[in-house]
Amino acid sequence: MFKWAQQQLANVAGTQEPVYGPEAIKSVAEEAKTTPYTELTRDHLKWQVMESTCVETQVFYIHADNGALGLAQVIYSNVAGIRTTAQFNCKIFNLDGSKPHLWCSTPLKNYDFSEDKTSFFADDCAVELSADGTTYSIKSMNDKRAIVNLTIKRSAPGFQAGSTGKTLFGTDLENPWGSMRHAFWPRCASEGTIMTQQGPIDFKGKACFIMALQGMKPHHAAGRWNFIDFQGPKHSAVLMQFTTPPSYGSTVVTVGGIAKDDEIVIAGTDLSAEHVTSKQDTENGWPEPVTVKFTWSGKCKHGQDVKATIEGPLGQRLDKVDVMAEVPQFVKTIVGGVAGTKPYIYQYAPQKEKLSLKLKIGEHDEIVEEGELLSEATFITETE
């Protein structure tokens, strides 16, 4: 009971949590032992709009045929059931380093959801899911530096790991006090433009869509993250990994999959992310990755063993984001008061030495496919 009271205080005041141990977390990998993944239906894409502390996001990573790389994101946040806010983010990466990235982050007004909770609306902003559940329309005129008009249509089925997609947190896991969930469309076709002050950028190409729910304070759920979005000519790969703080046993949870047009090749939790080599960031002390190795394994729908890897040097860092300097005030409120919290996101998109997906299905020859990669390593708090 005392630990529960401490946890409630941490929810409201932002204090660090006590050490509950690994028994206070139920990884989605437990579900995946019997149900590796579940294909998404329209109902799986509903915003939860929780009344307790949470952060919900929908983010679209877009790899244009012309080489442009960007993202569009809606964030909905509830701070301790006291205040809700919403934000629209847009980023267009400058891949050659000749000028700063275009980053627009705008608080939204008069935000709401459709009656069935599958679409989001605000003043001068809308993220709408089509009636057949296959296409998102993203429009935003909240920042004249980036007027967004995009359509993202899934080319392969979407999925979530396990049956519910959820990792649960709490000392009574029948009545958890927190959760983490990710749902993926790993392979999509994108159309449309982002109008900048220098003119329109055509974002016809490929995309990855992720819907995430952190049903508790984000820095309580995870101290570190690894993420990869790979788009090749025939295959797409996605991997999302988080490591909990010591309060939940420094538990590692990894979800993701590989898809090709009209088909999921493999999906689930039997994946890994490794920083093979790293270097210390002298500004904040975090071990910035230099070379990486990501792996996927399991069985395809035909019962054949599947193994895949993406490994190699990340090359020159694309960006380093000081989250506390960039995020809106509501996130600072969530994270405030926790000693040792210094969140940074390191982003990479190798250009000179592109990485390849190596995929082997059953006894067939290995497929090697070079593609476009976006990788992120996020450090928030110590996990040991």
Short mmCIF file of N, CA, C and O in Angstrom, two decimals, residues 114-207:
data_model
loop_
_atom_site.label_atom_id
_atom_site.label_comp_id
_atom_site.label_asym_id
_atom_site.label_seq_id
_atom_site.Cartn_x
_atom_site.Cartn_y
_atom_site.Cartn_z
N SER A 114 -13.25 12.75 -33.35
CA SER A 114 -14.50 12.32 -33.97
C SER A 114 -15.28 11.45 -32.98
O SER A 114 -14.74 10.96 -31.99
N GLU A 115 -16.53 11.25 -33.28
CA GLU A 115 -17.39 10.51 -32.35
C GLU A 115 -16.85 9.11 -32.07
O GLU A 115 -16.93 8.61 -30.95
N ASP A 116 -16.24 8.48 -33.08
CA ASP A 116 -15.71 7.13 -32.88
C ASP A 116 -14.24 7.13 -32.47
O ASP A 116 -13.61 6.09 -32.38
N LYS A 117 -13.67 8.33 -32.21
CA LYS A 117 -12.31 8.51 -31.70
C LYS A 117 -11.21 8.08 -32.69
O LYS A 117 -10.08 7.86 -32.29
N THR A 118 -11.52 7.99 -33.97
CA THR A 118 -10.49 7.60 -34.94
C THR A 118 -9.85 8.79 -35.64
O THR A 118 -8.84 8.63 -36.33
N SER A 119 -10.44 9.98 -35.49
CA SER A 119 -9.90 11.17 -36.15
C SER A 119 -9.73 12.28 -35.13
O SER A 119 -10.45 12.34 -34.12
N PHE A 120 -8.78 13.17 -35.41
CA PHE A 120 -8.44 14.27 -34.52
C PHE A 120 -8.65 15.59 -35.25
O PHE A 120 -8.28 15.73 -36.43
N PHE A 121 -9.21 16.57 -34.54
CA PHE A 121 -9.47 17.87 -35.13
C PHE A 121 -9.06 18.97 -34.17
O PHE A 121 -9.13 18.82 -32.95
N ALA A 122 -8.61 20.09 -34.72
CA ALA A 122 -8.34 21.30 -33.95
C ALA A 122 -8.44 22.47 -34.90
O ALA A 122 -8.62 22.29 -36.12
N ASP A 123 -8.35 23.69 -34.37
CA ASP A 123 -8.35 24.85 -35.26
C ASP A 123 -7.21 24.72 -36.27
O ASP A 123 -6.04 24.53 -35.89
N ASP A 124 -7.53 24.77 -37.56
CA ASP A 124 -6.54 24.72 -38.64
C ASP A 124 -5.71 23.44 -38.63
O ASP A 124 -4.55 23.43 -39.07
N CYS A 125 -6.28 22.35 -38.15
CA CYS A 125 -5.55 21.08 -38.12
C CYS A 125 -6.54 19.92 -38.11
O CYS A 125 -7.56 19.96 -37.41
N ALA A 126 -6.23 18.88 -38.90
CA ALA A 126 -7.06 17.68 -38.91
C ALA A 126 -6.22 16.48 -39.31
O ALA A 126 -5.42 16.56 -40.25
N VAL A 127 -6.39 15.38 -38.58
CA VAL A 127 -5.78 14.10 -38.93
C VAL A 127 -6.92 13.10 -38.96
O VAL A 127 -7.42 12.66 -37.92
N GLU A 128 -7.36 12.75 -40.18
CA GLU A 128 -8.59 11.97 -40.35
C GLU A 128 -8.29 10.59 -40.93
O GLU A 128 -7.53 10.47 -41.89
N LEU A 129 -8.92 9.58 -40.36
CA LEU A 129 -8.83 8.21 -40.87
C LEU A 129 -10.02 7.94 -41.77
O LEU A 129 -11.17 8.24 -41.42
N SER A 130 -9.75 7.37 -42.93
CA SER A 130 -10.82 7.08 -43.90
C SER A 130 -11.78 6.03 -43.35
O SER A 130 -11.46 5.27 -42.43
N ALA A 131 -12.97 5.97 -43.95
CA ALA A 131 -13.99 5.04 -43.48
C ALA A 131 -13.55 3.60 -43.59
O ALA A 131 -13.93 2.75 -42.76
N ASP A 132 -12.71 3.29 -44.59
CA ASP A 132 -12.26 1.90 -44.74
C ASP A 132 -11.02 1.60 -43.89
O ASP A 132 -10.50 0.47 -43.91
N GLY A 133 -10.52 2.58 -43.15
CA GLY A 133 -9.42 2.36 -42.22
C GLY A 133 -8.06 2.15 -42.86
O GLY A 133 -7.15 1.62 -42.23
N THR A 134 -7.89 2.62 -44.11
CA THR A 134 -6.63 2.37 -44.82
C THR A 134 -5.82 3.64 -45.09
O THR A 134 -4.67 3.54 -45.51
N THR A 135 -6.39 4.81 -44.86
CA THR A 135 -5.75 6.04 -45.30
C THR A 135 -5.94 7.16 -44.27
O THR A 135 -7.04 7.33 -43.73
N TYR A 136 -4.85 7.89 -44.02
CA TYR A 136 -4.92 9.09 -43.19
C TYR A 136 -4.73 10.32 -44.06
O TYR A 136 -3.88 10.35 -44.95
N SER A 137 -5.52 11.33 -43.76
CA SER A 137 -5.34 12.66 -44.34
C SER A 137 -4.82 13.58 -43.25
O SER A 137 -5.42 13.65 -42.17
N ILE A 138 -3.69 14.26 -43.49
CA ILE A 138 -3.08 15.14 -42.49
C ILE A 138 -3.01 16.55 -43.06
O ILE A 138 -2.37 16.78 -44.09
N LYS A 139 -3.70 17.46 -42.41
CA LYS A 139 -3.71 18.85 -42.85
C LYS A 139 -3.43 19.76 -41.65
O LYS A 139 -4.01 19.57 -40.58
N SER A 140 -2.56 20.74 -41.87
CA SER A 140 -2.28 21.72 -40.83
C SER A 140 -1.88 23.04 -41.47
O SER A 140 -1.04 23.07 -42.37
N MET A 141 -2.51 24.10 -40.96
CA MET A 141 -2.14 25.46 -41.37
C MET A 141 -1.78 26.29 -40.14
O MET A 141 -1.94 27.50 -40.13
N ASN A 142 -1.30 25.62 -39.10
CA ASN A 142 -1.01 26.30 -37.84
C ASN A 142 0.29 27.09 -37.86
O ASN A 142 0.51 27.95 -37.01
N ASP A 143 1.17 26.77 -38.80
CA ASP A 143 2.45 27.46 -38.88
C ASP A 143 2.74 27.74 -40.35
O ASP A 143 2.84 26.81 -41.15
N LYS A 144 2.86 29.01 -40.71
CA LYS A 144 3.03 29.38 -42.11
C LYS A 144 4.36 28.89 -42.68
O LYS A 144 4.55 28.85 -43.90
N ARG A 145 5.28 28.48 -41.80
CA ARG A 145 6.56 27.94 -42.28
C ARG A 145 6.41 26.53 -42.82
O ARG A 145 7.28 26.06 -43.56
N ALA A 146 5.33 25.84 -42.45
CA ALA A 146 5.13 24.46 -42.90
C ALA A 146 3.63 24.18 -42.95
O ALA A 146 3.03 23.79 -41.94
N ILE A 147 3.04 24.39 -44.10
CA ILE A 147 1.62 24.11 -44.30
C ILE A 147 1.51 22.70 -44.87
O ILE A 147 2.00 22.41 -45.96
N VAL A 148 0.90 21.82 -44.09
CA VAL A 148 0.93 20.38 -44.36
C VAL A 148 -0.35 19.94 -45.06
O VAL A 148 -1.46 20.26 -44.61
N ASN A 149 -0.19 19.20 -46.15
CA ASN A 149 -1.33 18.61 -46.86
C ASN A 149 -0.87 17.26 -47.41
O ASN A 149 -0.34 17.16 -48.51
N LEU A 150 -1.04 16.21 -46.60
CA LEU A 150 -0.50 14.90 -46.91
C LEU A 150 -1.58 13.83 -46.84
O LEU A 150 -2.56 13.94 -46.08
N THR A 151 -1.37 12.77 -47.61
CA THR A 151 -2.21 11.57 -47.55
C THR A 151 -1.29 10.37 -47.40
O THR A 151 -0.34 10.21 -48.16
N ILE A 152 -1.57 9.55 -46.39
CA ILE A 152 -0.76 8.36 -46.11
C ILE A 152 -1.67 7.13 -46.21
O ILE A 152 -2.62 6.98 -45.43
N LYS A 153 -1.39 6.28 -47.18
CA LYS A 153 -2.20 5.07 -47.40
C LYS A 153 -1.35 3.84 -47.14
O LYS A 153 -0.25 3.72 -47.69
N ARG A 154 -1.85 2.95 -46.32
CA ARG A 154 -1.04 1.77 -46.00
C ARG A 154 -0.96 0.83 -47.20
O ARG A 154 -1.95 0.57 -47.88
N SER A 155 0.26 0.35 -47.43
CA SER A 155 0.50 -0.60 -48.52
C SER A 155 0.51 -2.04 -48.03
O SER A 155 0.31 -2.97 -48.82
N ALA A 156 0.77 -2.22 -46.74
CA ALA A 156 0.77 -3.55 -46.11
C ALA A 156 -0.11 -3.47 -44.87
O ALA A 156 -0.36 -2.38 -44.34
N PRO A 157 -0.57 -4.60 -44.36
CA PRO A 157 -1.38 -4.56 -43.14
C PRO A 157 -0.62 -3.93 -41.98
O PRO A 157 0.61 -4.00 -41.90
N GLY A 158 -1.36 -3.33 -41.06
CA GLY A 158 -0.77 -2.83 -39.83
C GLY A 158 -0.80 -3.90 -38.76
O GLY A 158 -1.49 -4.92 -38.88
N PHE A 159 -0.06 -3.68 -37.67
CA PHE A 159 -0.01 -4.69 -36.61
C PHE A 159 0.32 -4.06 -35.27
O PHE A 159 0.83 -2.95 -35.18
N GLN A 160 0.00 -4.80 -34.23
CA GLN A 160 0.50 -4.54 -32.89
C GLN A 160 1.02 -5.85 -32.34
O GLN A 160 0.55 -6.93 -32.71
N ALA A 161 2.03 -5.80 -31.48
CA ALA A 161 2.59 -7.02 -30.90
C ALA A 161 1.58 -7.64 -29.94
O ALA A 161 0.79 -6.94 -29.29
N GLY A 162 1.62 -8.96 -29.85
CA GLY A 162 0.72 -9.67 -28.94
C GLY A 162 -0.73 -9.51 -29.37
O GLY A 162 -1.04 -9.28 -30.53
N SER A 163 -1.62 -9.64 -28.39
CA SER A 163 -3.05 -9.49 -28.69
C SER A 163 -3.55 -8.09 -28.42
O SER A 163 -4.40 -7.57 -29.15
N THR A 164 -3.00 -7.41 -27.40
CA THR A 164 -3.44 -6.06 -27.07
C THR A 164 -2.41 -5.00 -27.42
O THR A 164 -2.73 -3.81 -27.46
N GLY A 165 -1.15 -5.42 -27.65
CA GLY A 165 -0.09 -4.47 -27.90
C GLY A 165 0.45 -3.78 -26.67
O GLY A 165 1.36 -2.96 -26.75
N LYS A 166 -0.06 -4.12 -25.49
CA LYS A 166 0.23 -3.36 -24.28
C LYS A 166 1.23 -4.04 -23.35
O LYS A 166 1.14 -5.24 -23.09
N THR A 167 2.16 -3.24 -22.86
CA THR A 167 2.97 -3.58 -21.69
C THR A 167 2.35 -2.89 -20.49
O THR A 167 2.01 -1.70 -20.57
N LEU A 168 2.18 -3.62 -19.40
CA LEU A 168 1.47 -3.10 -18.23
C LEU A 168 2.42 -2.85 -17.07
O LEU A 168 3.40 -3.58 -16.88
N PHE A 169 2.13 -1.84 -16.28
CA PHE A 169 2.94 -1.45 -15.13
C PHE A 169 2.07 -1.40 -13.88
O PHE A 169 0.94 -0.91 -13.91
N GLY A 170 2.60 -1.90 -12.75
CA GLY A 170 1.90 -1.80 -11.48
C GLY A 170 2.17 -2.99 -10.58
O GLY A 170 2.55 -4.07 -11.04
N THR A 171 1.96 -2.80 -9.30
CA THR A 171 2.17 -3.89 -8.36
C THR A 171 1.00 -4.88 -8.36
O THR A 171 1.13 -5.99 -7.87
N ASP A 172 -0.15 -4.47 -8.91
CA ASP A 172 -1.26 -5.38 -9.15
C ASP A 172 -1.56 -5.32 -10.64
O ASP A 172 -2.25 -4.42 -11.12
N LEU A 173 -1.02 -6.27 -11.38
CA LEU A 173 -1.11 -6.21 -12.84
C LEU A 173 -2.50 -6.54 -13.37
O LEU A 173 -2.77 -6.37 -14.56
N GLU A 174 -3.39 -7.00 -12.49
CA GLU A 174 -4.79 -7.12 -12.88
C GLU A 174 -5.45 -5.75 -12.90
O GLU A 174 -6.47 -5.56 -13.57
N ASN A 175 -4.86 -4.82 -12.16
CA ASN A 175 -5.35 -3.43 -12.12
C ASN A 175 -4.14 -2.50 -12.28
O ASN A 175 -3.74 -1.83 -11.32
N PRO A 176 -3.54 -2.47 -13.46
CA PRO A 176 -2.29 -1.74 -13.65
C PRO A 176 -2.49 -0.23 -13.51
O PRO A 176 -3.56 0.30 -13.81
N TRP A 177 -1.43 0.44 -13.05
CA TRP A 177 -1.51 1.90 -12.96
C TRP A 177 -0.89 2.58 -14.18
O TRP A 177 -0.97 3.80 -14.31
N GLY A 178 -0.29 1.80 -15.08
CA GLY A 178 0.29 2.39 -16.28
C GLY A 178 0.36 1.39 -17.41
O GLY A 178 0.18 0.18 -17.22
N SER A 179 0.61 1.90 -18.62
CA SER A 179 0.70 1.02 -19.78
C SER A 179 1.52 1.69 -20.87
O SER A 179 1.75 2.91 -20.85
N MET A 180 1.95 0.87 -21.82
CA MET A 180 2.66 1.33 -23.02
C MET A 180 2.15 0.51 -24.20
O MET A 180 2.07 -0.72 -24.12
N ARG A 181 1.81 1.19 -25.30
CA ARG A 181 1.31 0.47 -26.47
C ARG A 181 1.80 1.15 -27.75
O ARG A 181 1.83 2.37 -27.83
N HIS A 182 2.18 0.34 -28.73
CA HIS A 182 2.53 0.85 -30.05
C HIS A 182 1.78 0.05 -31.12
O HIS A 182 1.67 -1.18 -31.02
N ALA A 183 1.26 0.77 -32.10
CA ALA A 183 0.61 0.15 -33.26
C ALA A 183 1.28 0.72 -34.51
O ALA A 183 1.60 1.92 -34.58
N PHE A 184 1.50 -0.14 -35.51
CA PHE A 184 2.34 0.22 -36.65
C PHE A 184 1.63 -0.01 -37.99
O PHE A 184 0.95 -1.02 -38.17
N TRP A 185 1.84 0.93 -38.90
CA TRP A 185 1.70 0.68 -40.33
C TRP A 185 3.12 0.79 -40.87
O TRP A 185 3.61 1.89 -41.16
N PRO A 186 3.84 -0.30 -41.04
CA PRO A 186 5.26 -0.19 -41.39
C PRO A 186 5.54 0.24 -42.82
O PRO A 186 6.59 0.81 -43.10
N ARG A 187 4.59 -0.03 -43.72
CA ARG A 187 4.83 0.27 -45.15
C ARG A 187 3.61 0.98 -45.72
O ARG A 187 2.52 0.40 -45.81
N CYS A 188 3.82 2.24 -46.08
CA CYS A 188 2.73 3.08 -46.59
C CYS A 188 3.19 3.81 -47.84
O CYS A 188 4.40 3.97 -48.08
N ALA A 189 2.23 4.31 -48.60
CA ALA A 189 2.50 5.20 -49.73
C ALA A 189 2.05 6.60 -49.33
O ALA A 189 0.95 6.78 -48.80
N SER A 190 2.90 7.57 -49.59
CA SER A 190 2.59 8.96 -49.24
C SER A 190 2.38 9.80 -50.49
O SER A 190 2.99 9.57 -51.53
N GLU A 191 1.50 10.78 -50.36
CA GLU A 191 1.23 11.75 -51.42
C GLU A 191 1.07 13.12 -50.75
O GLU A 191 0.73 13.21 -49.57
N GLY A 192 1.30 14.18 -51.52
CA GLY A 192 1.02 15.51 -51.01
C GLY A 192 2.27 16.34 -50.82
O GLY A 192 3.38 15.95 -51.20
N THR A 193 2.08 17.50 -50.20
CA THR A 193 3.17 18.45 -50.05
C THR A 193 3.20 19.06 -48.66
O THR A 193 2.21 19.03 -47.92
N ILE A 194 4.34 19.59 -48.32
CA ILE A 194 4.49 20.51 -47.20
C ILE A 194 5.00 21.82 -47.81
O ILE A 194 6.08 21.86 -48.40
N MET A 195 4.18 22.85 -47.68
CA MET A 195 4.53 24.15 -48.24
C MET A 195 5.41 24.91 -47.25
O MET A 195 5.01 25.16 -46.11
N THR A 196 6.62 25.24 -47.67
CA THR A 196 7.54 26.01 -46.85
C THR A 196 7.66 27.42 -47.41
O THR A 196 7.12 27.73 -48.49
N GLN A 197 8.37 28.27 -46.71
CA GLN A 197 8.55 29.64 -47.19
C GLN A 197 9.43 29.69 -48.43
O GLN A 197 9.47 30.70 -49.13
N GLN A 198 10.14 28.59 -48.72
CA GLN A 198 10.95 28.50 -49.93
C GLN A 198 10.19 27.83 -51.07
O GLN A 198 10.72 27.66 -52.17
N GLY A 199 8.95 27.42 -50.80
CA GLY A 199 8.15 26.75 -51.80
C GLY A 199 7.70 25.37 -51.33
O GLY A 199 8.07 24.91 -50.24
N PRO A 200 6.91 24.66 -52.15
CA PRO A 200 6.39 23.36 -51.75
C PRO A 200 7.44 22.26 -51.87
O PRO A 200 8.28 22.30 -52.78
N ILE A 201 7.39 21.31 -50.96
CA ILE A 201 8.22 20.11 -51.05
C ILE A 201 7.29 18.93 -51.31
O ILE A 201 6.33 18.70 -50.55
N ASP A 202 7.54 18.22 -52.37
CA ASP A 202 6.72 17.08 -52.76
C ASP A 202 7.10 15.88 -51.90
O ASP A 202 8.27 15.47 -51.87
N PHE A 203 6.13 15.32 -51.18
CA PHE A 203 6.40 14.16 -50.33
C PHE A 203 5.76 12.89 -50.86
O PHE A 203 5.36 12.02 -50.10
N LYS A 204 5.69 12.77 -52.18
CA LYS A 204 5.28 11.50 -52.77
C LYS A 204 6.40 10.49 -52.51
O LYS A 204 7.57 10.74 -52.80
N GLY A 205 6.05 9.35 -51.92
CA GLY A 205 7.06 8.34 -51.62
C GLY A 205 6.53 7.28 -50.69
O GLY A 205 5.39 6.83 -50.83
N LYS A 206 7.36 6.89 -49.73
CA LYS A 206 7.01 5.85 -48.77
C LYS A 206 6.92 6.46 -47.37
O LYS A 206 7.53 7.50 -47.10
N ALA A 207 6.19 5.77 -46.49
CA ALA A 207 6.01 6.30 -45.15
C ALA A 207 5.81 5.18 -44.15
O ALA A 207 5.46 4.05 -44.51
#
